[in-house]
PDB file of C-alpha atoms and ligand atoms in Angstrom:
ATOM      1  CA  UNK P1146     117.281 -75.400 230.286  1.00 93.00           C
ATOM      2  CA  UNK P1147     115.782 -75.658 226.797  1.00 96.00           C
ATOM      3  CA  UNK P1148     113.702 -72.848 225.345  1.00 97.00           C
ATOM      4  CA  UNK P1149     109.964 -72.535 225.744  1.00 98.00           C
ATOM      5  CA  UNK P1150     108.374 -70.308 223.104  1.00 98.00           C
ATOM      6  CA  UNK P1151     104.815 -69.477 222.121  1.00 98.00           C
ATOM      7  CA  UNK P1152     104.947 -68.778 218.379  1.00 98.00           C
ATOM      8  CA  UNK P1153     102.212 -66.173 218.284  1.00 94.00           C
ATOM      9  CA  UNK P1154     102.698 -64.733 214.800  1.00 97.00           C
ATOM     10  CA  UNK P1155      99.371 -63.138 213.746  1.00 98.00           C
ATOM     11  CA  UNK P1156      98.931 -65.591 210.847  1.00 98.00           C
ATOM     12  CA  UNK P1157      99.425 -68.524 213.184  1.00 98.00           C
ATOM     13  CA  UNK P1158      96.922 -67.146 215.702  1.00 98.00           C
ATOM     14  CA  UNK P1159      94.352 -66.464 212.962  1.00 98.00           C
ATOM     15  CA  UNK P1160      94.610 -69.967 211.478  1.00 98.00           C
ATOM     16  CA  UNK P1161      94.527 -71.582 214.908  1.00 98.00           C
ATOM     17  CA  UNK P1162      91.293 -69.778 215.747  1.00 98.00           C
ATOM     18  CA  UNK P1163      89.752 -71.231 212.573  1.00 98.00           C
ATOM     19  CA  UNK P1164      90.507 -74.814 213.638  1.00 98.00           C
ATOM     20  CA  UNK P1165      89.424 -74.275 217.242  1.00 98.00           C
ATOM     21  CA  UNK P1166      85.863 -73.624 215.986  1.00 98.00           C
ATOM     22  CA  UNK P1167      83.822 -76.772 216.507  1.00 98.00           C
ATOM     23  CA  UNK P1168      82.145 -76.414 213.104  1.00 97.00           C
ATOM     24  CA  UNK P1169      85.438 -76.366 211.187  1.00 98.00           C
ATOM     25  CA  UNK P1170      85.317 -79.423 208.871  1.00 97.00           C
ATOM     26  CA  UNK P1171      88.025 -81.963 208.112  1.00 98.00           C
ATOM     27  CA  UNK P1172      89.178 -80.346 204.858  1.00 98.00           C
ATOM     28  CA  UNK P1173      89.786 -76.899 206.326  1.00 98.00           C
ATOM     29  CA  UNK P1174      91.153 -78.388 209.554  1.00 98.00           C
ATOM     30  CA  UNK P1175      93.811 -80.303 207.575  1.00 98.00           C
ATOM     31  CA  UNK P1176      94.662 -77.312 205.405  1.00 98.00           C
ATOM     32  CA  UNK P1177      95.083 -75.010 208.396  1.00 98.00           C
ATOM     33  CA  UNK P1178      97.220 -77.514 210.348  1.00 98.00           C
ATOM     34  CA  UNK P1179      99.380 -77.821 207.256  1.00 98.00           C
ATOM     35  CA  UNK P1180      99.746 -74.040 206.897  1.00 98.00           C
ATOM     36  CA  UNK P1181     100.401 -73.456 210.605  1.00 98.00           C
ATOM     37  CA  UNK P1182     103.088 -76.148 210.510  1.00 98.00           C
ATOM     38  CA  UNK P1183     104.831 -74.394 207.617  1.00 98.00           C
ATOM     39  CA  UNK P1184     104.797 -71.096 209.512  1.00 98.00           C
ATOM     40  CA  UNK P1185     106.076 -72.804 212.671  1.00 98.00           C
ATOM     41  CA  UNK P1186     108.855 -74.568 210.754  1.00 98.00           C
ATOM     42  CA  UNK P1187     109.992 -71.154 209.527  1.00 97.00           C
ATOM     43  CA  UNK P1188     110.097 -69.853 213.116  1.00 96.00           C
ATOM     44  CA  UNK P1189     111.777 -72.865 214.764  1.00 96.00           C
ATOM     45  CA  UNK P1190     114.515 -73.011 212.147  1.00 94.00           C
ATOM     46  CA  UNK P1191     115.640 -69.454 212.956  1.00 92.00           C
ATOM     47  CA  UNK P1192     118.739 -70.615 214.850  1.00 90.00           C
ATOM     48  CA  UNK P1193     119.963 -73.071 212.229  1.00 93.00           C
ATOM     49  CA  UNK P1194     123.692 -72.511 211.748  1.00 93.00           C
ATOM     50  CA  UNK P1195     125.072 -71.178 208.489  1.00 96.00           C
ATOM     51  CA  UNK P1196     128.486 -71.409 206.861  1.00 97.00           C
ATOM     52  CA  UNK P1197     130.191 -69.476 204.093  1.00 98.00           C
ATOM     53  CA  UNK P1198     130.557 -70.940 200.619  1.00 98.00           C
ATOM     54  CA  UNK P1199     132.150 -69.588 197.472  1.00 98.00           C
ATOM     55  CA  UNK P1200     129.757 -69.246 194.545  1.00 98.00           C
ATOM     56  CA  UNK P1201     129.747 -67.571 191.174  1.00 98.00           C
ATOM     57  CA  UNK P1202     126.767 -65.430 190.195  1.00 98.00           C
ATOM     58  CA  UNK P1203     126.326 -64.401 186.526  1.00 98.00           C
ATOM     59  CA  UNK P1204     128.143 -61.201 187.550  1.00 98.00           C
ATOM     60  CA  UNK P1205     130.920 -62.097 189.989  1.00 98.00           C
ATOM     61  CA  UNK P1206     132.516 -64.590 192.368  1.00 98.00           C
ATOM     62  CA  UNK P1207     131.051 -64.174 195.810  1.00 98.00           C
ATOM     63  CA  UNK P1208     131.027 -65.594 199.349  1.00 98.00           C
ATOM     64  CA  UNK P1209     127.496 -66.474 200.480  1.00 98.00           C
ATOM     65  CA  UNK P1210     125.672 -68.372 203.241  1.00 97.00           C
ATOM     66  CA  UNK P1211     124.379 -71.920 203.191  1.00 96.00           C
ATOM     67  CA  UNK P1212     122.977 -74.172 205.922  1.00 93.00           C
ATOM     68  CA  UNK P1213     125.784 -75.771 207.880  1.00 92.00           C
ATOM     69  CA  UNK P1214     124.121 -77.628 210.682  1.00 78.00           C
ATOM     70  CA  UNK P1215     123.191 -81.201 211.340  1.00 76.00           C
ATOM     71  CA  UNK P1216     120.890 -83.008 209.021  1.00 93.00           C
ATOM     72  CA  UNK P1217     117.234 -82.805 209.991  1.00 96.00           C
ATOM     73  CA  UNK P1218     114.519 -85.360 210.682  1.00 97.00           C
ATOM     74  CA  UNK P1219     110.899 -84.728 211.566  1.00 98.00           C
ATOM     75  CA  UNK P1220     109.232 -87.266 213.851  1.00 98.00           C
ATOM     76  CA  UNK P1221     105.431 -87.095 214.019  1.00 98.00           C
ATOM     77  CA  UNK P1222     103.694 -88.790 216.955  1.00 98.00           C
ATOM     78  CA  UNK P1223     100.937 -90.827 215.241  1.00 98.00           C
ATOM     79  CA  UNK P1224      98.270 -90.245 214.404  1.00 96.00           C
ATOM     80  CA  UNK P1225      97.703 -86.541 214.852  1.00 98.00           C
ATOM     81  CA  UNK P1226     101.340 -85.565 214.316  1.00 98.00           C
ATOM     82  CA  UNK P1227     101.032 -86.738 210.705  1.00 98.00           C
ATOM     83  CA  UNK P1228      98.992 -83.613 209.975  1.00 98.00           C
ATOM     84  CA  UNK P1229     102.069 -81.473 210.637  1.00 98.00           C
ATOM     85  CA  UNK P1230     104.564 -83.325 208.423  1.00 98.00           C
ATOM     86  CA  UNK P1231     103.837 -81.922 204.972  1.00 98.00           C
ATOM     87  CA  UNK P1232     103.686 -78.338 206.216  1.00 98.00           C
ATOM     88  CA  UNK P1233     107.064 -78.759 207.869  1.00 98.00           C
ATOM     89  CA  UNK P1234     108.532 -80.357 204.728  1.00 98.00           C
ATOM     90  CA  UNK P1235     107.434 -77.302 202.721  1.00 98.00           C
ATOM     91  CA  UNK P1236     110.223 -75.437 204.543  1.00 96.00           C
ATOM     92  CA  UNK P1237     112.777 -78.239 204.987  1.00 95.00           C
ATOM     93  CA  UNK P1238     112.102 -80.588 202.070  1.00 95.00           C
ATOM     94  CA  UNK P1239     115.232 -82.701 202.483  1.00 93.00           C
ATOM     95  CA  UNK P1240     114.337 -83.755 206.048  1.00 96.00           C
ATOM     96  CA  UNK P1241     113.981 -87.476 206.748  1.00 97.00           C
ATOM     97  CA  UNK P1242     110.759 -88.605 208.433  1.00 98.00           C
ATOM     98  CA  UNK P1243     110.606 -91.005 211.400  1.00 98.00           C
ATOM     99  CA  UNK P1244     107.352 -92.246 212.935  1.00 98.00           C
ATOM    100  CA  UNK P1245     106.388 -92.920 216.531  1.00 98.00           C
ATOM    101  CA  UNK P1246     102.945 -94.460 217.090  1.00 97.00           C
ATOM    102  CA  UNK P1247     101.270 -93.743 220.395  1.00 96.00           C
ATOM    103  CA  UNK P1248      97.744 -93.419 221.710  1.00 94.00           C
ATOM    104  CA  UNK P1249      96.499 -92.213 225.043  1.00 93.00           C
ATOM    105  CA  UNK P1250      94.483 -94.727 227.046  1.00 93.00           C
ATOM    106  CA  UNK P1251      91.141 -92.987 227.561  1.00 89.00           C
ATOM    107  CA  UNK P1252      90.806 -94.081 231.200  1.00 92.00           C
ATOM    108  CA  UNK P1253      94.331 -93.837 232.592  1.00 95.00           C
ATOM    109  CA  UNK P1254      95.435 -91.042 230.159  1.00 94.00           C
ATOM    110  CA  UNK P1255      98.766 -92.904 229.937  1.00 96.00           C
ATOM    111  CA  UNK P1256     100.342 -93.278 226.475  1.00 96.00           C
ATOM    112  CA  UNK P1257     100.608 -96.693 224.830  1.00 96.00           C
ATOM    113  CA  UNK P1258     103.328 -97.140 222.213  1.00 96.00           C
ATOM    114  CA  UNK P1259     102.441 -99.200 219.120  1.00 96.00           C
ATOM    115  CA  UNK P1260     104.905 -98.295 216.348  1.00 97.00           C
ATOM    116  CA  UNK P1261     108.442 -96.996 215.864  1.00 97.00           C
ATOM    117  CA  UNK P1262     110.324 -96.517 212.614  1.00 97.00           C
ATOM    118  CA  UNK P1263     113.186 -94.042 212.531  1.00 98.00           C
ATOM    119  CA  UNK P1264     116.019 -93.027 210.194  1.00 97.00           C
ATOM    120  CA  UNK P1265     119.075 -95.154 211.078  1.00 95.00           C
ATOM    121  CA  UNK P1266     121.273 -92.131 211.818  1.00 95.00           C
ATOM    122  CA  UNK P1267     119.006 -90.270 214.295  1.00 95.00           C
ATOM    123  CA  UNK P1268     121.941 -89.698 216.670  1.00 95.00           C
ATOM    124  CA  UNK P1269     123.477 -87.391 214.052  1.00 94.00           C
ATOM    125  CA  UNK P1270     120.293 -85.512 213.200  1.00 95.00           C
ATOM    126  CA  UNK P1271     118.464 -82.512 214.539  1.00 95.00           C
ATOM    127  CA  UNK P1272     115.044 -83.985 215.380  1.00 97.00           C
ATOM    128  CA  UNK P1273     111.776 -82.067 215.313  1.00 98.00           C
ATOM    129  CA  UNK P1274     109.112 -84.092 217.126  1.00 98.00           C
ATOM    130  CA  UNK P1275     105.637 -82.894 216.158  1.00 98.00           C
ATOM    131  CA  UNK P1276     102.208 -83.484 217.686  1.00 98.00           C
ATOM    132  CA  UNK P1277      99.377 -80.931 217.613  1.00 98.00           C
ATOM    133  CA  UNK P1278      98.454 -81.463 221.282  1.00 98.00           C
ATOM    134  CA  UNK P1279     100.533 -81.389 224.486  1.00 98.00           C
ATOM    135  CA  UNK P1280      98.001 -82.235 227.219  1.00 98.00           C
ATOM    136  CA  UNK P1281      99.303 -84.177 230.268  1.00 97.00           C
ATOM    137  CA  UNK P1282     102.649 -84.432 228.466  1.00 98.00           C
ATOM    138  CA  UNK P1283     102.692 -88.233 228.806  1.00 97.00           C
ATOM    139  CA  UNK P1284     102.905 -88.940 225.064  1.00 98.00           C
ATOM    140  CA  UNK P1285     105.637 -86.370 224.373  1.00 98.00           C
ATOM    141  CA  UNK P1286     107.663 -87.548 227.383  1.00 98.00           C
ATOM    142  CA  UNK P1287     107.434 -91.175 226.264  1.00 98.00           C
ATOM    143  CA  UNK P1288     108.435 -90.187 222.711  1.00 98.00           C
ATOM    144  CA  UNK P1289     111.504 -88.323 224.022  1.00 98.00           C
ATOM    145  CA  UNK P1290     112.465 -91.261 226.287  1.00 97.00           C
ATOM    146  CA  UNK P1291     112.215 -93.582 223.334  1.00 97.00           C
ATOM    147  CA  UNK P1292     114.212 -91.347 220.970  1.00 98.00           C
ATOM    148  CA  UNK P1293     116.961 -90.725 223.532  1.00 98.00           C
ATOM    149  CA  UNK P1294     117.202 -94.472 224.239  1.00 97.00           C
ATOM    150  CA  UNK P1295     117.926 -94.905 220.527  1.00 96.00           C
ATOM    151  CA  UNK P1296     120.688 -92.298 220.555  1.00 96.00           C
ATOM    152  CA  UNK P1297     118.944 -89.008 219.725  1.00 97.00           C
ATOM    153  CA  UNK P1298     120.348 -86.038 221.624  1.00 95.00           C
ATOM    154  CA  UNK P1299     119.344 -82.962 219.675  1.00 95.00           C
ATOM    155  CA  UNK P1300     115.545 -82.706 219.886  1.00 97.00           C
ATOM    156  CA  UNK P1301     112.981 -79.936 219.549  1.00 98.00           C
ATOM    157  CA  UNK P1302     109.260 -80.450 220.218  1.00 98.00           C
ATOM    158  CA  UNK P1303     106.586 -78.560 218.258  1.00 98.00           C
ATOM    159  CA  UNK P1304     102.863 -78.544 219.028  1.00 98.00           C
ATOM    160  CA  UNK P1305      99.882 -76.363 218.194  1.00 98.00           C
ATOM    161  CA  UNK P1306      98.121 -76.228 221.562  1.00 98.00           C
ATOM    162  CA  UNK P1307      99.741 -76.873 224.934  1.00 98.00           C
ATOM    163  CA  UNK P1308      98.333 -77.093 228.440  1.00 98.00           C
ATOM    164  CA  UNK P1309     100.451 -75.613 231.244  1.00 98.00           C
ATOM    165  CA  UNK P1310     100.409 -79.041 232.947  1.00 98.00           C
ATOM    166  CA  UNK P1311     101.948 -80.695 229.882  1.00 98.00           C
ATOM    167  CA  UNK P1312     104.572 -78.002 229.362  1.00 98.00           C
ATOM    168  CA  UNK P1313     105.727 -78.368 232.977  1.00 98.00           C
ATOM    169  CA  UNK P1314     105.768 -82.171 232.867  1.00 98.00           C
ATOM    170  CA  UNK P1315     107.722 -82.259 229.585  1.00 98.00           C
ATOM    171  CA  UNK P1316     110.252 -79.659 230.683  1.00 98.00           C
ATOM    172  CA  UNK P1317     110.726 -81.338 234.081  1.00 98.00           C
ATOM    173  CA  UNK P1318     111.295 -84.723 232.426  1.00 98.00           C
ATOM    174  CA  UNK P1319     113.433 -83.421 229.533  1.00 98.00           C
ATOM    175  CA  UNK P1320     114.921 -80.046 230.457  1.00 98.00           C
ATOM    176  CA  UNK P1321     117.321 -80.125 227.496  1.00 98.00           C
ATOM    177  CA  UNK P1322     114.553 -80.011 224.877  1.00 98.00           C
ATOM    178  CA  UNK P1323     113.292 -76.829 223.212  1.00 98.00           C
ATOM    179  CA  UNK P1324     109.490 -76.665 223.282  1.00 98.00           C
ATOM    180  CA  UNK P1325     107.508 -74.570 220.777  1.00 98.00           C
ATOM    181  CA  UNK P1326     103.753 -74.142 220.735  1.00 98.00           C
ATOM    182  CA  UNK P1327     101.358 -71.983 218.748  1.00 98.00           C
ATOM    183  CA  UNK P1328      99.240 -71.421 221.871  1.00 98.00           C
ATOM    184  CA  UNK P1329      99.445 -71.953 225.614  1.00 98.00           C
ATOM    185  CA  UNK P1330      95.921 -72.696 226.799  1.00 98.00           C
ATOM    186  CA  UNK P1331      94.303 -72.521 230.207  1.00 98.00           C
ATOM    187  CA  UNK P1332      94.109 -75.976 231.772  1.00 98.00           C
ATOM    188  CA  UNK P1333      93.140 -79.635 231.347  1.00 98.00           C
ATOM    189  CA  UNK P1334      89.598 -80.754 232.107  1.00 97.00           C
ATOM    190  CA  UNK P1335      88.689 -83.875 234.092  1.00 96.00           C
ATOM    191  CA  UNK P1336      88.870 -85.990 230.903  1.00 95.00           C
ATOM    192  CA  UNK P1337      92.386 -84.772 230.126  1.00 96.00           C
ATOM    193  CA  UNK P1338      91.309 -82.485 227.258  1.00 98.00           C
ATOM    194  CA  UNK P1339      92.878 -79.071 226.823  1.00 98.00           C
ATOM    195  CA  UNK P1340      90.576 -76.125 227.627  1.00 98.00           C
ATOM    196  CA  UNK P1341      89.623 -74.318 225.460  1.00 98.00           C
ATOM    197  CA  UNK P1342      91.756 -76.447 223.077  1.00 98.00           C
ATOM    198  CA  UNK P1343      90.339 -77.784 219.830  1.00 98.00           C
ATOM    199  CA  UNK P1344      89.039 -81.211 220.827  1.00 98.00           C
ATOM    200  CA  UNK P1345      90.643 -84.435 219.650  1.00 98.00           C
ATOM    201  CA  UNK P1346      93.153 -83.422 216.998  1.00 98.00           C
ATOM    202  CA  UNK P1347      93.493 -86.912 215.494  1.00 97.00           C
ATOM    203  CA  UNK P1348      89.752 -87.391 215.109  1.00 97.00           C
ATOM    204  CA  UNK P1349      89.321 -83.941 213.613  1.00 98.00           C
ATOM    205  CA  UNK P1350      92.196 -84.398 211.141  1.00 98.00           C
ATOM    206  CA  UNK P1351      91.081 -87.802 209.945  1.00 97.00           C
ATOM    207  CA  UNK P1352      87.321 -87.467 210.371  1.00 96.00           C
ATOM    208  CA  UNK P1353      87.057 -90.448 212.708  1.00 96.00           C
ATOM    209  CA  UNK P1354      84.368 -89.066 214.985  1.00 85.00           C
TER     210      UNK P1354
HETATM  211  O1  LIG V2070      99.867 -85.048 226.425  1.00 72.99           O
HETATM  212  P1  LIG V2070      98.998 -86.258 226.430  1.00 72.99           P
HETATM  213  O2  LIG V2070      98.084 -86.288 227.640  1.00 72.99           O
HETATM  214  O3  LIG V2070      99.761 -87.529 226.277  1.00 72.99           O
HETATM  215  O4  LIG V2070      97.971 -86.114 225.221  1.00 72.99           O
HETATM  216  C1  LIG V2070      98.375 -85.735 223.957  1.00 72.99           C
HETATM  217  C2  LIG V2070      98.257 -86.875 222.987  1.00 72.99           C
HETATM  218  O5  LIG V2070      96.865 -87.184 222.766  1.00 72.99           O
HETATM  219  C3  LIG V2070      96.580 -87.127 221.372  1.00 72.99           C
HETATM  220  O6  LIG V2070      96.775 -88.345 220.749  1.00 72.99           O
HETATM  221  P2  LIG V2070      95.702 -89.533 220.848  1.00 72.99           P
HETATM  222  O7  LIG V2070      96.012 -90.417 222.006  1.00 72.99           O
HETATM  223  O8  LIG V2070      94.315 -88.968 220.797  1.00 72.99           O
HETATM  224  O9  LIG V2070      96.008 -90.375 219.552  1.00 72.99           O
HETATM  225  P3  LIG V2070      95.662 -90.024 218.013  1.00 72.99           P
HETATM  226  O10 LIG V2070      96.698 -89.043 217.567  1.00 72.99           O
HETATM  227  O11 LIG V2070      95.759 -91.334 217.337  1.00 72.99           O
HETATM  228  O12 LIG V2070      94.273 -89.442 217.974  1.00 72.99           O
HETATM  229  C4  LIG V2070      97.563 -86.101 220.874  1.00 72.99           C
HETATM  230  O13 LIG V2070      97.734 -86.115 219.488  1.00 72.99           O
HETATM  231  C5  LIG V2070      98.810 -86.441 221.654  1.00 72.99           C
HETATM  232  O14 LIG V2070      99.568 -87.483 221.076  1.00 72.99           O
HETATM  233  O1  LIG V2071      92.723 -81.772 224.130  1.00 72.99           O
HETATM  234  C1  LIG V2071      93.315 -82.800 223.737  1.00 72.99           C
HETATM  235  C2  LIG V2071      94.082 -83.601 224.610  1.00 72.99           C
HETATM  236  C3  LIG V2071      94.714 -84.696 224.105  1.00 72.99           C
HETATM  237  N1  LIG V2071      94.582 -85.012 222.804  1.00 72.99           N
HETATM  238  C4  LIG V2071      93.845 -84.260 221.956  1.00 72.99           C
HETATM  239  O2  LIG V2071      93.759 -84.569 220.761  1.00 72.99           O
HETATM  240  N2  LIG V2071      93.224 -83.163 222.446  1.00 72.99           N
HETATM  241 MG1  LIG V2072      93.293 -88.593 219.246  1.00 72.99          MG
END
Protein backbone atom coordinates (compact mmCIF):
# COMPACT_ATOMS: atom_id res chain seq x y z
CA UNK A 1 0.00 0.00 0.00
CA UNK A 2 1.28 3.48 -0.87
CA UNK A 3 1.88 6.07 1.82
CA UNK A 4 -0.72 8.52 3.05
CA UNK A 5 0.79 11.56 4.76
CA UNK A 6 -0.58 14.84 6.05
CA UNK A 7 2.27 17.34 5.65
CA UNK A 8 1.46 19.47 8.66
CA UNK A 9 4.62 21.56 8.95
CA UNK A 10 3.71 24.75 10.88
CA UNK A 11 4.52 26.99 7.89
CA UNK A 12 2.24 24.93 5.67
CA UNK A 13 -0.60 25.05 8.20
CA UNK A 14 -0.20 28.82 8.66
CA UNK A 15 -0.26 29.55 4.91
CA UNK A 16 -3.18 27.20 4.36
CA UNK A 17 -5.23 29.02 6.99
CA UNK A 18 -4.61 32.28 5.10
CA UNK A 19 -6.08 30.88 1.87
CA UNK A 20 -9.03 29.21 3.60
CA UNK A 21 -10.28 32.67 4.65
CA UNK A 22 -13.06 33.70 2.29
CA UNK A 23 -11.74 37.26 2.06
CA UNK A 24 -8.29 36.20 0.86
CA UNK A 25 -7.88 37.78 -2.61
CA UNK A 26 -6.49 36.26 -5.80
CA UNK A 27 -2.99 37.72 -5.43
CA UNK A 28 -2.37 36.37 -1.93
CA UNK A 29 -4.17 33.11 -2.74
CA UNK A 30 -1.77 32.49 -5.66
CA UNK A 31 1.29 33.46 -3.64
CA UNK A 32 0.36 31.17 -0.76
CA UNK A 33 -0.44 28.20 -3.04
CA UNK A 34 2.94 28.75 -4.65
CA UNK A 35 4.75 28.85 -1.28
CA UNK A 36 2.89 25.84 0.14
CA UNK A 37 3.76 23.87 -3.00
CA UNK A 38 7.46 24.65 -2.54
CA UNK A 39 7.32 23.48 1.08
CA UNK A 40 5.43 20.33 0.06
CA UNK A 41 7.92 19.57 -2.72
CA UNK A 42 10.68 19.70 -0.11
CA UNK A 43 8.79 17.20 2.07
CA UNK A 44 7.72 14.75 -0.67
CA UNK A 45 11.22 14.56 -2.13
CA UNK A 46 12.65 13.30 1.18
CA UNK A 47 13.00 9.71 -0.07
CA UNK A 48 14.70 10.55 -3.36
CA UNK A 49 17.65 8.20 -3.78
CA UNK A 50 21.21 9.48 -3.73
CA UNK A 51 24.45 8.12 -5.14
CA UNK A 52 28.10 8.85 -4.47
CA UNK A 53 30.16 10.93 -6.87
CA UNK A 54 33.79 11.98 -6.82
CA UNK A 55 34.31 15.74 -6.77
CA UNK A 56 37.16 18.12 -6.13
CA UNK A 57 36.62 21.02 -3.74
CA UNK A 58 39.16 23.89 -3.68
CA UNK A 59 40.77 21.97 -0.80
CA UNK A 60 40.63 18.25 -1.58
CA UNK A 61 39.21 15.38 -3.62
CA UNK A 62 36.08 14.09 -1.96
CA UNK A 63 33.19 11.63 -2.32
CA UNK A 64 29.82 13.38 -2.05
CA UNK A 65 26.11 12.74 -2.67
CA UNK A 66 24.06 13.61 -5.73
CA UNK A 67 20.52 12.67 -6.78
CA UNK A 68 20.48 9.24 -8.36
CA UNK A 69 16.86 8.46 -8.96
CA UNK A 70 14.56 8.57 -11.92
CA UNK A 71 13.98 11.78 -13.74
CA UNK A 72 11.02 13.77 -12.48
CA UNK A 73 7.89 15.18 -14.09
CA UNK A 74 5.15 17.22 -12.46
CA UNK A 75 1.64 16.77 -13.85
CA UNK A 76 -0.90 19.42 -12.80
CA UNK A 77 -4.60 18.60 -13.21
CA UNK A 78 -5.96 21.72 -14.98
CA UNK A 79 -6.93 24.25 -14.08
CA UNK A 80 -6.31 24.47 -10.36
CA UNK A 81 -3.23 22.23 -10.39
CA UNK A 82 -1.42 24.90 -12.41
CA UNK A 83 -1.16 26.98 -9.24
CA UNK A 84 1.15 24.36 -7.73
CA UNK A 85 3.62 24.01 -10.62
CA UNK A 86 5.95 26.96 -10.09
CA UNK A 87 6.27 26.33 -6.36
CA UNK A 88 7.22 22.73 -7.04
CA UNK A 89 9.73 23.77 -9.72
CA UNK A 90 11.43 26.05 -7.17
CA UNK A 91 12.68 22.83 -5.54
CA UNK A 92 13.07 20.58 -8.60
CA UNK A 93 13.76 23.01 -11.45
CA UNK A 94 14.79 20.39 -14.01
CA UNK A 95 11.44 18.55 -13.82
CA UNK A 96 9.44 18.21 -17.03
CA UNK A 97 5.81 19.35 -16.92
CA UNK A 98 2.87 17.35 -18.32
CA UNK A 99 -0.72 18.61 -18.35
CA UNK A 100 -4.00 16.81 -17.78
CA UNK A 101 -7.16 18.88 -18.31
CA UNK A 102 -10.22 17.84 -16.37
CA UNK A 103 -13.29 19.50 -14.93
CA UNK A 104 -15.92 18.15 -12.61
CA UNK A 105 -19.47 18.15 -13.98
CA UNK A 106 -21.38 20.28 -11.47
CA UNK A 107 -24.43 17.98 -11.42
CA UNK A 108 -22.98 14.48 -11.59
CA UNK A 109 -19.65 15.44 -9.88
CA UNK A 110 -17.97 13.12 -12.42
CA UNK A 111 -14.75 14.34 -14.06
CA UNK A 112 -14.67 15.18 -17.77
CA UNK A 113 -11.29 14.99 -19.50
CA UNK A 114 -10.51 17.70 -22.08
CA UNK A 115 -6.72 17.85 -22.54
CA UNK A 116 -3.63 15.66 -22.23
CA UNK A 117 -0.05 16.54 -23.09
CA UNK A 118 2.74 14.60 -21.42
CA UNK A 119 6.51 14.19 -21.73
CA UNK A 120 7.17 11.30 -24.15
CA UNK A 121 9.16 9.29 -21.60
CA UNK A 122 6.67 9.29 -18.68
CA UNK A 123 7.19 5.54 -18.14
CA UNK A 124 10.76 6.30 -17.04
CA UNK A 125 9.91 9.26 -14.81
CA UNK A 126 8.87 9.75 -11.23
CA UNK A 127 5.55 11.61 -11.63
CA UNK A 128 4.14 14.08 -9.14
CA UNK A 129 0.47 14.71 -9.95
CA UNK A 130 -0.73 17.93 -8.33
CA UNK A 131 -4.20 19.34 -7.71
CA UNK A 132 -5.11 21.53 -4.72
CA UNK A 133 -8.36 19.66 -4.01
CA UNK A 134 -9.13 15.95 -3.52
CA UNK A 135 -12.92 15.88 -3.01
CA UNK A 136 -14.79 12.77 -4.27
CA UNK A 137 -11.49 11.58 -5.74
CA UNK A 138 -13.02 11.19 -9.22
CA UNK A 139 -10.61 13.59 -10.95
CA UNK A 140 -7.47 12.17 -9.33
CA UNK A 141 -8.58 8.59 -10.06
CA UNK A 142 -9.24 9.41 -13.71
CA UNK A 143 -5.86 11.16 -13.98
CA UNK A 144 -4.08 8.09 -12.55
CA UNK A 145 -6.01 5.75 -14.89
CA UNK A 146 -5.00 7.89 -17.82
CA UNK A 147 -1.32 8.14 -16.81
CA UNK A 148 -1.03 4.40 -16.13
CA UNK A 149 -2.66 3.62 -19.50
CA UNK A 150 0.16 5.64 -21.08
CA UNK A 151 2.85 3.70 -19.24
CA UNK A 152 3.42 5.64 -16.00
CA UNK A 153 4.10 3.40 -13.01
CA UNK A 154 5.83 5.57 -10.44
CA UNK A 155 3.30 8.19 -9.31
CA UNK A 156 2.82 10.36 -6.24
CA UNK A 157 -0.24 12.58 -5.73
CA UNK A 158 0.00 15.93 -3.90
CA UNK A 159 -2.95 18.10 -2.86
CA UNK A 160 -3.57 20.90 -0.39
CA UNK A 161 -6.93 19.87 1.04
CA UNK A 162 -8.37 16.35 1.01
CA UNK A 163 -11.72 14.96 2.07
CA UNK A 164 -11.70 11.54 3.76
CA UNK A 165 -14.07 10.29 1.03
CA UNK A 166 -11.59 11.23 -1.70
CA UNK A 167 -8.59 9.77 0.10
CA UNK A 168 -10.39 6.43 0.50
CA UNK A 169 -11.62 6.36 -3.10
CA UNK A 170 -8.17 7.20 -4.51
CA UNK A 171 -6.34 4.69 -2.33
CA UNK A 172 -8.91 1.96 -3.08
CA UNK A 173 -8.61 2.58 -6.83
CA UNK A 174 -4.81 3.06 -6.87
CA UNK A 175 -3.28 1.45 -3.78
CA UNK A 176 0.25 1.74 -5.20
CA UNK A 177 0.24 5.56 -5.20
CA UNK A 178 1.65 7.72 -2.40
CA UNK A 179 -0.82 10.43 -1.39
CA UNK A 180 0.30 13.65 0.32
CA UNK A 181 -1.97 16.42 1.53
CA UNK A 182 -1.45 19.59 3.54
CA UNK A 183 -4.73 18.99 5.38
CA UNK A 184 -7.30 16.25 5.86
CA UNK A 185 -10.65 17.97 6.27
CA UNK A 186 -13.94 16.80 7.72
CA UNK A 187 -16.33 15.76 4.96
CA UNK A 188 -17.95 16.64 1.63
CA UNK A 189 -21.17 18.65 1.57
CA UNK A 190 -24.19 17.85 -0.61
CA UNK A 191 -22.66 19.84 -3.50
CA UNK A 192 -19.42 17.87 -3.35
CA UNK A 193 -17.40 20.69 -1.76
CA UNK A 194 -14.89 19.96 0.97
CA UNK A 195 -15.90 21.17 4.46
CA UNK A 196 -14.43 23.41 5.77
CA UNK A 197 -12.18 23.43 2.65
CA UNK A 198 -11.39 26.65 0.82
CA UNK A 199 -14.11 26.80 -1.83
CA UNK A 200 -13.40 26.35 -5.52
CA UNK A 201 -9.63 26.39 -5.85
CA UNK A 202 -9.62 27.06 -9.61
CA UNK A 203 -11.97 30.03 -9.34
CA UNK A 204 -10.04 31.48 -6.42
CA UNK A 205 -6.66 31.08 -8.16
CA UNK A 206 -7.77 32.60 -11.43
CA UNK A 207 -10.40 35.05 -10.17
CA UNK A 208 -13.18 33.54 -12.27
CA UNK A 209 -15.98 33.96 -9.76
O1 LIG B 1 -12.15 14.98 -6.27
P1 LIG B 1 -13.14 15.57 -7.21
O2 LIG B 1 -14.56 15.40 -6.70
O3 LIG B 1 -12.99 15.08 -8.61
O4 LIG B 1 -12.95 17.15 -7.18
C1 LIG B 1 -11.70 17.74 -7.26
C2 LIG B 1 -11.53 18.46 -8.56
O5 LIG B 1 -12.40 19.61 -8.61
C3 LIG B 1 -11.63 20.77 -8.88
O6 LIG B 1 -11.51 21.02 -10.23
P2 LIG B 1 -12.69 21.70 -11.08
O7 LIG B 1 -13.57 20.65 -11.66
O8 LIG B 1 -13.36 22.76 -10.26
O9 LIG B 1 -11.91 22.34 -12.29
P3 LIG B 1 -10.98 23.66 -12.31
O10 LIG B 1 -9.66 23.25 -11.74
O11 LIG B 1 -10.92 24.01 -13.74
O12 LIG B 1 -11.66 24.71 -11.47
C4 LIG B 1 -10.29 20.44 -8.27
O13 LIG B 1 -9.25 21.27 -8.70
C5 LIG B 1 -10.12 18.99 -8.65
O14 LIG B 1 -9.60 18.80 -9.95
O1 LIG C 1 -14.12 21.84 -2.26
C1 LIG C 1 -13.83 21.65 -3.46
C2 LIG C 1 -14.20 20.47 -4.14
C3 LIG C 1 -13.83 20.32 -5.44
N1 LIG C 1 -13.15 21.30 -6.06
C4 LIG C 1 -12.80 22.45 -5.43
O2 LIG C 1 -12.16 23.32 -6.03
N2 LIG C 1 -13.15 22.59 -4.13
MG1 LIG D 1 -12.85 24.58 -10.11
